[in-house]
């Protein structure tokens, strides 16, 4: 029997897809809640990627791709066309969306699709600035544990899902007649591919918004390249260590990550020599061996207890420990605020050569108005720069 078109009534789709499913009344993105075999597969992928217990869901996706040894963009593709469509023919530019990767929400917001997000793995508590900028997210199905009830997705008429390349639920979503796009990124090159593919799938004004954003990104990267060329030789390249999490497991970010790229773009070098991928478990002894000149903590990490012996680090003794900004998404990770991260990092690594927070606050206000359609007050921009939550 051929599949019914997307416009098929929800009740019909529910009877066709859920009839005889038995216990499969819930859909768990990323492996949670699935049969043991699938859950083990997802867990093994995360373990291979270096994602430790307590690591964020966002990072696990990026790490899994990095661990595979290929760019995320190579895996960014449409894997299920959706009922009545072909892989090469996107859906109409207004269908409801499931956002299955936390970091991808910032891409969707930047591309003007915030109001189309009908289901998301994000939550306001974890990303308060995201929900301040895109308040329509409060109306979406929230599944911070990454588990959705199938009937709920059908009632919201979700027709387009963005999930990570390693997500084991893609087949189940496809069986519901949902168009499934697997995408992720762990560096600038794969971020471009993710944005372009997402824009194509969204349709409408999204491709033009993607073009404008990528032009902005290119200019930012070119500016940083010219700026580095002007740095005096005595400035050197500070050795930078990025800590996304102190507890419950100490994690660091290594090479072949977008973190490594912004460190280098800002005139530094990654102190985590020999470490590849993001969210890698490390020990305090390893940190002491690296003994970085500069320590950058994720905003979340800055609110966690540091390990004993932390004060021995050179960066701590010389007062070069910085809290990374966090806005719609953490600037230091896999989000659209990457161009802002470049200048922020440069201002910390080379404070004598890059304007400080007043300039950054203005740039942040301009960025939010331009790409998120949100009028950010200066006080809000300053809170974001400090890694603080909304007042």
PDB file of C-alpha atoms in Angstrom, residues 89-346:
ATOM      1  CA  UNK A  89      12.243  18.306  -3.109  1.00  0.00           C
ATOM      2  CA  UNK A  90      11.973  20.208   0.191  1.00  0.00           C
ATOM      3  CA  UNK A  91       8.631  20.585   1.937  1.00  0.00           C
ATOM      4  CA  UNK A  92       6.587  23.811   1.827  1.00  0.00           C
ATOM      5  CA  UNK A  93       8.260  26.624   3.835  1.00  0.00           C
ATOM      6  CA  UNK A  94       5.816  26.603   6.736  1.00  0.00           C
ATOM      7  CA  UNK A  95       5.626  23.027   8.036  1.00  0.00           C
ATOM      8  CA  UNK A  96       6.174  22.386  11.775  1.00  0.00           C
ATOM      9  CA  UNK A  97       9.664  21.265  12.822  1.00  0.00           C
ATOM     10  CA  UNK A  98      11.186  18.902  15.367  1.00  0.00           C
ATOM     11  CA  UNK A  99      14.540  20.193  16.630  1.00  0.00           C
ATOM     12  CA  UNK A 100      16.502  17.141  17.784  1.00  0.00           C
ATOM     13  CA  UNK A 101      19.946  18.674  18.428  1.00  0.00           C
ATOM     14  CA  UNK A 102      20.163  21.445  21.074  1.00  0.00           C
ATOM     15  CA  UNK A 103      22.794  23.470  19.217  1.00  0.00           C
ATOM     16  CA  UNK A 104      20.818  23.427  15.968  1.00  0.00           C
ATOM     17  CA  UNK A 105      18.112  25.601  17.512  1.00  0.00           C
ATOM     18  CA  UNK A 106      20.352  28.653  17.138  1.00  0.00           C
ATOM     19  CA  UNK A 107      20.662  27.897  13.414  1.00  0.00           C
ATOM     20  CA  UNK A 108      16.886  27.603  13.072  1.00  0.00           C
ATOM     21  CA  UNK A 109      16.351  30.887  14.938  1.00  0.00           C
ATOM     22  CA  UNK A 110      18.951  32.676  12.821  1.00  0.00           C
ATOM     23  CA  UNK A 111      17.254  31.381   9.660  1.00  0.00           C
ATOM     24  CA  UNK A 112      13.898  32.772  10.793  1.00  0.00           C
ATOM     25  CA  UNK A 113      12.253  29.460  11.691  1.00  0.00           C
ATOM     26  CA  UNK A 114      11.799  29.863  15.458  1.00  0.00           C
ATOM     27  CA  UNK A 115       7.999  29.963  15.235  1.00  0.00           C
ATOM     28  CA  UNK A 116       7.989  26.732  13.239  1.00  0.00           C
ATOM     29  CA  UNK A 117       9.684  24.721  16.000  1.00  0.00           C
ATOM     30  CA  UNK A 118       6.871  22.537  17.318  1.00  0.00           C
ATOM     31  CA  UNK A 119       9.067  20.164  19.338  1.00  0.00           C
ATOM     32  CA  UNK A 120      12.531  20.659  20.801  1.00  0.00           C
ATOM     33  CA  UNK A 121      15.070  18.952  23.026  1.00  0.00           C
ATOM     34  CA  UNK A 122      15.928  22.328  24.551  1.00  0.00           C
ATOM     35  CA  UNK A 123      14.383  23.859  27.643  1.00  0.00           C
ATOM     36  CA  UNK A 124      14.245  27.378  29.033  1.00  0.00           C
ATOM     37  CA  UNK A 125      16.119  26.449  32.210  1.00  0.00           C
ATOM     38  CA  UNK A 126      19.158  25.284  30.253  1.00  0.00           C
ATOM     39  CA  UNK A 127      19.092  28.061  27.619  1.00  0.00           C
ATOM     40  CA  UNK A 128      17.289  31.095  29.089  1.00  0.00           C
ATOM     41  CA  UNK A 129      18.631  33.578  26.533  1.00  0.00           C
ATOM     42  CA  UNK A 130      17.412  31.359  23.700  1.00  0.00           C
ATOM     43  CA  UNK A 131      13.895  31.478  25.093  1.00  0.00           C
ATOM     44  CA  UNK A 132      14.160  35.224  25.745  1.00  0.00           C
ATOM     45  CA  UNK A 133      15.095  35.840  22.117  1.00  0.00           C
ATOM     46  CA  UNK A 134      12.609  33.297  20.703  1.00  0.00           C
ATOM     47  CA  UNK A 135       9.678  33.207  23.167  1.00  0.00           C
ATOM     48  CA  UNK A 136       7.608  31.057  20.798  1.00  0.00           C
ATOM     49  CA  UNK A 137       9.757  28.132  21.989  1.00  0.00           C
ATOM     50  CA  UNK A 138       7.740  28.140  25.202  1.00  0.00           C
ATOM     51  CA  UNK A 139       4.808  26.838  23.139  1.00  0.00           C
ATOM     52  CA  UNK A 140       6.785  23.947  21.635  1.00  0.00           C
ATOM     53  CA  UNK A 141       6.816  20.423  23.019  1.00  0.00           C
ATOM     54  CA  UNK A 142       9.712  20.308  25.468  1.00  0.00           C
ATOM     55  CA  UNK A 143      11.695  17.091  25.810  1.00  0.00           C
ATOM     56  CA  UNK A 144      14.941  17.818  27.671  1.00  0.00           C
ATOM     57  CA  UNK A 145      15.253  14.066  28.301  1.00  0.00           C
ATOM     58  CA  UNK A 146      15.038  13.671  24.500  1.00  0.00           C
ATOM     59  CA  UNK A 147      11.866  11.552  24.681  1.00  0.00           C
ATOM     60  CA  UNK A 148       8.758  12.544  22.742  1.00  0.00           C
ATOM     61  CA  UNK A 149       5.359  10.879  22.765  1.00  0.00           C
ATOM     62  CA  UNK A 150       4.541   9.911  19.198  1.00  0.00           C
ATOM     63  CA  UNK A 151       0.926  11.024  19.447  1.00  0.00           C
ATOM     64  CA  UNK A 152       2.077  14.486  20.532  1.00  0.00           C
ATOM     65  CA  UNK A 153       4.264  14.883  17.456  1.00  0.00           C
ATOM     66  CA  UNK A 154       1.376  13.836  15.252  1.00  0.00           C
ATOM     67  CA  UNK A 155      -1.025  16.237  16.940  1.00  0.00           C
ATOM     68  CA  UNK A 156       1.440  19.062  16.241  1.00  0.00           C
ATOM     69  CA  UNK A 157       1.615  17.882  12.612  1.00  0.00           C
ATOM     70  CA  UNK A 158       5.426  17.731  12.717  1.00  0.00           C
ATOM     71  CA  UNK A 159       6.603  17.101   9.154  1.00  0.00           C
ATOM     72  CA  UNK A 160      10.307  17.988   9.250  1.00  0.00           C
ATOM     73  CA  UNK A 161      12.881  16.735  11.778  1.00  0.00           C
ATOM     74  CA  UNK A 162      16.508  17.761  12.229  1.00  0.00           C
ATOM     75  CA  UNK A 163      18.512  15.154  14.145  1.00  0.00           C
ATOM     76  CA  UNK A 164      22.183  14.288  14.588  1.00  0.00           C
ATOM     77  CA  UNK A 165      23.939  11.823  12.263  1.00  0.00           C
ATOM     78  CA  UNK A 166      24.146   9.213  15.030  1.00  0.00           C
ATOM     79  CA  UNK A 167      20.537   9.524  16.207  1.00  0.00           C
ATOM     80  CA  UNK A 168      18.945   6.052  16.161  1.00  0.00           C
ATOM     81  CA  UNK A 169      15.378   7.356  15.917  1.00  0.00           C
ATOM     82  CA  UNK A 170      15.606   8.578  12.323  1.00  0.00           C
ATOM     83  CA  UNK A 171      13.968   5.426  10.958  1.00  0.00           C
ATOM     84  CA  UNK A 172      11.072   5.698  13.394  1.00  0.00           C
ATOM     85  CA  UNK A 173      10.497   9.333  12.459  1.00  0.00           C
ATOM     86  CA  UNK A 174      10.643   8.400   8.780  1.00  0.00           C
ATOM     87  CA  UNK A 175       8.084   5.644   9.347  1.00  0.00           C
ATOM     88  CA  UNK A 176       5.729   8.356  10.603  1.00  0.00           C
ATOM     89  CA  UNK A 177       5.943  10.128   7.242  1.00  0.00           C
ATOM     90  CA  UNK A 178       8.273  12.806   8.605  1.00  0.00           C
ATOM     91  CA  UNK A 179      11.056  14.222   6.458  1.00  0.00           C
ATOM     92  CA  UNK A 180      14.320  13.572   8.344  1.00  0.00           C
ATOM     93  CA  UNK A 181      17.503  15.601   7.989  1.00  0.00           C
ATOM     94  CA  UNK A 182      20.651  14.376   9.725  1.00  0.00           C
ATOM     95  CA  UNK A 183      23.036  17.209  10.435  1.00  0.00           C
ATOM     96  CA  UNK A 184      25.667  18.363  12.886  1.00  0.00           C
ATOM     97  CA  UNK A 185      28.961  20.219  12.814  1.00  0.00           C
ATOM     98  CA  UNK A 186      32.211  20.351  14.723  1.00  0.00           C
ATOM     99  CA  UNK A 187      34.166  22.934  12.725  1.00  0.00           C
ATOM    100  CA  UNK A 188      33.585  25.995  10.562  1.00  0.00           C
ATOM    101  CA  UNK A 189      33.528  24.079   7.282  1.00  0.00           C
ATOM    102  CA  UNK A 190      30.840  21.670   8.439  1.00  0.00           C
ATOM    103  CA  UNK A 191      28.935  24.536  10.081  1.00  0.00           C
ATOM    104  CA  UNK A 192      28.621  26.149   6.644  1.00  0.00           C
ATOM    105  CA  UNK A 193      27.257  22.920   5.181  1.00  0.00           C
ATOM    106  CA  UNK A 194      24.827  22.506   8.066  1.00  0.00           C
ATOM    107  CA  UNK A 195      23.513  26.051   7.636  1.00  0.00           C
ATOM    108  CA  UNK A 196      23.155  25.754   3.857  1.00  0.00           C
ATOM    109  CA  UNK A 197      21.372  22.407   4.040  1.00  0.00           C
ATOM    110  CA  UNK A 198      19.088  23.624   6.817  1.00  0.00           C
ATOM    111  CA  UNK A 199      18.244  26.765   4.836  1.00  0.00           C
ATOM    112  CA  UNK A 200      17.434  24.726   1.745  1.00  0.00           C
ATOM    113  CA  UNK A 201      15.132  22.464   3.749  1.00  0.00           C
ATOM    114  CA  UNK A 202      13.383  25.408   5.418  1.00  0.00           C
ATOM    115  CA  UNK A 203      12.819  27.260   2.160  1.00  0.00           C
ATOM    116  CA  UNK A 204      11.210  30.694   1.989  1.00  0.00           C
ATOM    117  CA  UNK A 205      13.559  33.449   3.149  1.00  0.00           C
ATOM    118  CA  UNK A 206      15.962  31.026   4.864  1.00  0.00           C
ATOM    119  CA  UNK A 207      18.445  30.661   1.949  1.00  0.00           C
ATOM    120  CA  UNK A 208      18.869  34.441   1.733  1.00  0.00           C
ATOM    121  CA  UNK A 209      19.287  34.704   5.508  1.00  0.00           C
ATOM    122  CA  UNK A 210      21.934  31.975   5.307  1.00  0.00           C
ATOM    123  CA  UNK A 211      23.786  33.891   2.594  1.00  0.00           C
ATOM    124  CA  UNK A 212      23.807  37.082   4.669  1.00  0.00           C
ATOM    125  CA  UNK A 213      25.023  35.238   7.751  1.00  0.00           C
ATOM    126  CA  UNK A 214      27.781  33.359   5.926  1.00  0.00           C
ATOM    127  CA  UNK A 215      28.974  36.623   4.346  1.00  0.00           C
ATOM    128  CA  UNK A 216      29.159  38.073   7.864  1.00  0.00           C
ATOM    129  CA  UNK A 217      31.087  35.010   9.048  1.00  0.00           C
ATOM    130  CA  UNK A 218      33.548  35.265   6.154  1.00  0.00           C
ATOM    131  CA  UNK A 219      34.189  38.938   6.901  1.00  0.00           C
ATOM    132  CA  UNK A 220      34.741  38.148  10.577  1.00  0.00           C
ATOM    133  CA  UNK A 221      37.262  35.429   9.738  1.00  0.00           C
ATOM    134  CA  UNK A 222      39.047  37.714   7.253  1.00  0.00           C
ATOM    135  CA  UNK A 223      39.211  40.506   9.843  1.00  0.00           C
ATOM    136  CA  UNK A 224      40.769  38.132  12.354  1.00  0.00           C
ATOM    137  CA  UNK A 225      43.325  36.966   9.798  1.00  0.00           C
ATOM    138  CA  UNK A 226      44.385  40.547   9.048  1.00  0.00           C
ATOM    139  CA  UNK A 227      44.430  41.353  12.772  1.00  0.00           C
ATOM    140  CA  UNK A 228      46.720  38.391  13.539  1.00  0.00           C
ATOM    141  CA  UNK A 229      49.112  39.536  10.818  1.00  0.00           C
ATOM    142  CA  UNK A 230      49.484  42.860  12.647  1.00  0.00           C
ATOM    143  CA  UNK A 231      50.228  41.322  16.042  1.00  0.00           C
ATOM    144  CA  UNK A 232      53.769  42.100  17.224  1.00  0.00           C
ATOM    145  CA  UNK A 233      56.102  39.129  17.479  1.00  0.00           C
ATOM    146  CA  UNK A 234      56.419  39.637  21.236  1.00  0.00           C
ATOM    147  CA  UNK A 235      52.685  38.929  21.611  1.00  0.00           C
ATOM    148  CA  UNK A 236      53.349  35.254  20.988  1.00  0.00           C
ATOM    149  CA  UNK A 237      50.633  32.596  21.039  1.00  0.00           C
ATOM    150  CA  UNK A 238      49.254  32.019  24.532  1.00  0.00           C
ATOM    151  CA  UNK A 239      48.533  28.376  25.311  1.00  0.00           C
ATOM    152  CA  UNK A 240      44.793  28.153  25.954  1.00  0.00           C
ATOM    153  CA  UNK A 241      42.848  25.396  27.673  1.00  0.00           C
ATOM    154  CA  UNK A 242      39.078  25.267  27.332  1.00  0.00           C
ATOM    155  CA  UNK A 243      37.095  23.595  30.120  1.00  0.00           C
ATOM    156  CA  UNK A 244      33.436  22.848  29.295  1.00  0.00           C
ATOM    157  CA  UNK A 245      32.828  21.100  32.617  1.00  0.00           C
ATOM    158  CA  UNK A 246      34.508  20.603  36.003  1.00  0.00           C
ATOM    159  CA  UNK A 247      32.031  18.200  37.573  1.00  0.00           C
ATOM    160  CA  UNK A 248      30.904  15.455  37.794  1.00  0.00           C
ATOM    161  CA  UNK A 249      33.618  14.546  35.262  1.00  0.00           C
ATOM    162  CA  UNK A 250      36.419  16.937  34.339  1.00  0.00           C
ATOM    163  CA  UNK A 251      36.247  17.561  30.584  1.00  0.00           C
ATOM    164  CA  UNK A 252      38.457  19.433  28.134  1.00  0.00           C
ATOM    165  CA  UNK A 253      38.285  20.250  24.413  1.00  0.00           C
ATOM    166  CA  UNK A 254      41.077  19.263  22.066  1.00  0.00           C
ATOM    167  CA  UNK A 255      42.019  19.477  18.411  1.00  0.00           C
ATOM    168  CA  UNK A 256      39.694  18.972  15.422  1.00  0.00           C
ATOM    169  CA  UNK A 257      36.943  21.011  17.066  1.00  0.00           C
ATOM    170  CA  UNK A 258      35.395  24.414  16.556  1.00  0.00           C
ATOM    171  CA  UNK A 259      36.914  25.307  19.935  1.00  0.00           C
ATOM    172  CA  UNK A 260      40.393  24.685  18.566  1.00  0.00           C
ATOM    173  CA  UNK A 261      39.536  26.845  15.554  1.00  0.00           C
ATOM    174  CA  UNK A 262      38.502  29.906  17.566  1.00  0.00           C
ATOM    175  CA  UNK A 263      41.545  29.557  19.815  1.00  0.00           C
ATOM    176  CA  UNK A 264      43.828  29.691  16.777  1.00  0.00           C
ATOM    177  CA  UNK A 265      41.812  32.424  15.060  1.00  0.00           C
ATOM    178  CA  UNK A 266      42.152  34.553  18.213  1.00  0.00           C
ATOM    179  CA  UNK A 267      45.939  34.276  18.175  1.00  0.00           C
ATOM    180  CA  UNK A 268      46.407  31.389  20.582  1.00  0.00           C
ATOM    181  CA  UNK A 269      47.196  27.695  20.503  1.00  0.00           C
ATOM    182  CA  UNK A 270      45.437  24.844  22.191  1.00  0.00           C
ATOM    183  CA  UNK A 271      47.253  23.772  25.351  1.00  0.00           C
ATOM    184  CA  UNK A 272      45.553  20.364  25.237  1.00  0.00           C
ATOM    185  CA  UNK A 273      48.268  18.768  23.124  1.00  0.00           C
ATOM    186  CA  UNK A 274      47.584  15.182  22.147  1.00  0.00           C
ATOM    187  CA  UNK A 275      43.859  15.540  22.824  1.00  0.00           C
ATOM    188  CA  UNK A 276      41.467  15.243  19.884  1.00  0.00           C
ATOM    189  CA  UNK A 277      37.743  15.955  19.914  1.00  0.00           C
ATOM    190  CA  UNK A 278      35.426  17.727  22.316  1.00  0.00           C
ATOM    191  CA  UNK A 279      34.276  16.874  25.825  1.00  0.00           C
ATOM    192  CA  UNK A 280      37.170  14.537  26.524  1.00  0.00           C
ATOM    193  CA  UNK A 281      37.571  13.235  30.088  1.00  0.00           C
ATOM    194  CA  UNK A 282      40.881  14.371  31.606  1.00  0.00           C
ATOM    195  CA  UNK A 283      42.504  14.470  35.036  1.00  0.00           C
ATOM    196  CA  UNK A 284      43.762  17.375  37.106  1.00  0.00           C
ATOM    197  CA  UNK A 285      47.240  15.877  36.738  1.00  0.00           C
ATOM    198  CA  UNK A 286      46.926  16.261  32.982  1.00  0.00           C
ATOM    199  CA  UNK A 287      45.817  19.882  33.386  1.00  0.00           C
ATOM    200  CA  UNK A 288      48.837  20.555  35.596  1.00  0.00           C
ATOM    201  CA  UNK A 289      51.095  18.957  32.980  1.00  0.00           C
ATOM    202  CA  UNK A 290      49.628  21.188  30.267  1.00  0.00           C
ATOM    203  CA  UNK A 291      49.765  24.191  32.651  1.00  0.00           C
ATOM    204  CA  UNK A 292      48.032  26.646  30.258  1.00  0.00           C
ATOM    205  CA  UNK A 293      48.736  30.366  30.069  1.00  0.00           C
ATOM    206  CA  UNK A 294      45.002  31.047  29.737  1.00  0.00           C
ATOM    207  CA  UNK A 295      42.064  29.058  31.040  1.00  0.00           C
ATOM    208  CA  UNK A 296      38.628  29.590  29.467  1.00  0.00           C
ATOM    209  CA  UNK A 297      35.664  28.107  31.308  1.00  0.00           C
ATOM    210  CA  UNK A 298      32.265  27.529  29.768  1.00  0.00           C
ATOM    211  CA  UNK A 299      29.624  29.627  31.515  1.00  0.00           C
ATOM    212  CA  UNK A 300      28.186  26.472  33.084  1.00  0.00           C
ATOM    213  CA  UNK A 301      31.609  25.346  34.276  1.00  0.00           C
ATOM    214  CA  UNK A 302      32.255  28.705  35.934  1.00  0.00           C
ATOM    215  CA  UNK A 303      29.417  27.941  38.356  1.00  0.00           C
ATOM    216  CA  UNK A 304      30.813  24.524  39.301  1.00  0.00           C
ATOM    217  CA  UNK A 305      33.230  23.516  42.036  1.00  0.00           C
ATOM    218  CA  UNK A 306      36.853  23.386  40.896  1.00  0.00           C
ATOM    219  CA  UNK A 307      39.028  20.414  41.799  1.00  0.00           C
ATOM    220  CA  UNK A 308      41.651  20.458  44.539  1.00  0.00           C
ATOM    221  CA  UNK A 309      44.937  21.621  43.087  1.00  0.00           C
ATOM    222  CA  UNK A 310      43.228  24.030  40.673  1.00  0.00           C
ATOM    223  CA  UNK A 311      45.092  26.975  42.229  1.00  0.00           C
ATOM    224  CA  UNK A 312      48.414  25.510  41.093  1.00  0.00           C
ATOM    225  CA  UNK A 313      47.642  26.214  37.438  1.00  0.00           C
ATOM    226  CA  UNK A 314      49.673  29.010  35.865  1.00  0.00           C
ATOM    227  CA  UNK A 315      46.526  30.657  34.454  1.00  0.00           C
ATOM    228  CA  UNK A 316      45.007  30.794  37.935  1.00  0.00           C
ATOM    229  CA  UNK A 317      48.174  32.172  39.527  1.00  0.00           C
ATOM    230  CA  UNK A 318      48.439  34.906  36.876  1.00  0.00           C
ATOM    231  CA  UNK A 319      44.696  35.680  36.966  1.00  0.00           C
ATOM    232  CA  UNK A 320      44.053  34.680  33.381  1.00  0.00           C
ATOM    233  CA  UNK A 321      40.922  32.617  33.925  1.00  0.00           C
ATOM    234  CA  UNK A 322      37.921  33.779  31.896  1.00  0.00           C
ATOM    235  CA  UNK A 323      34.248  32.846  31.793  1.00  0.00           C
ATOM    236  CA  UNK A 324      33.032  32.380  28.240  1.00  0.00           C
ATOM    237  CA  UNK A 325      29.960  34.339  27.087  1.00  0.00           C
ATOM    238  CA  UNK A 326      26.701  32.468  26.666  1.00  0.00           C
ATOM    239  CA  UNK A 327      23.728  33.822  24.757  1.00  0.00           C
ATOM    240  CA  UNK A 328      21.211  32.036  22.565  1.00  0.00           C
ATOM    241  CA  UNK A 329      23.767  29.244  22.785  1.00  0.00           C
ATOM    242  CA  UNK A 330      27.212  29.048  24.415  1.00  0.00           C
ATOM    243  CA  UNK A 331      29.479  31.102  22.193  1.00  0.00           C
ATOM    244  CA  UNK A 332      32.348  28.666  22.637  1.00  0.00           C
ATOM    245  CA  UNK A 333      30.495  25.698  21.195  1.00  0.00           C
ATOM    246  CA  UNK A 334      28.341  24.851  18.191  1.00  0.00           C
ATOM    247  CA  UNK A 335      26.184  27.919  17.627  1.00  0.00           C
ATOM    248  CA  UNK A 336      25.720  30.892  15.314  1.00  0.00           C
ATOM    249  CA  UNK A 337      27.392  33.353  17.690  1.00  0.00           C
ATOM    250  CA  UNK A 338      30.782  32.030  16.602  1.00  0.00           C
ATOM    251  CA  UNK A 339      31.778  35.358  14.923  1.00  0.00           C
ATOM    252  CA  UNK A 340      31.284  37.109  18.274  1.00  0.00           C
ATOM    253  CA  UNK A 341      33.345  34.429  20.010  1.00  0.00           C
ATOM    254  CA  UNK A 342      36.307  35.210  17.756  1.00  0.00           C
ATOM    255  CA  UNK A 343      36.588  38.813  18.928  1.00  0.00           C
ATOM    256  CA  UNK A 344      35.817  37.978  22.548  1.00  0.00           C
ATOM    257  CA  UNK A 345      38.582  35.359  22.632  1.00  0.00           C
ATOM    258  CA  UNK A 346      41.045  37.716  20.946  1.00  0.00           C
TER     259      UNK A 346
END
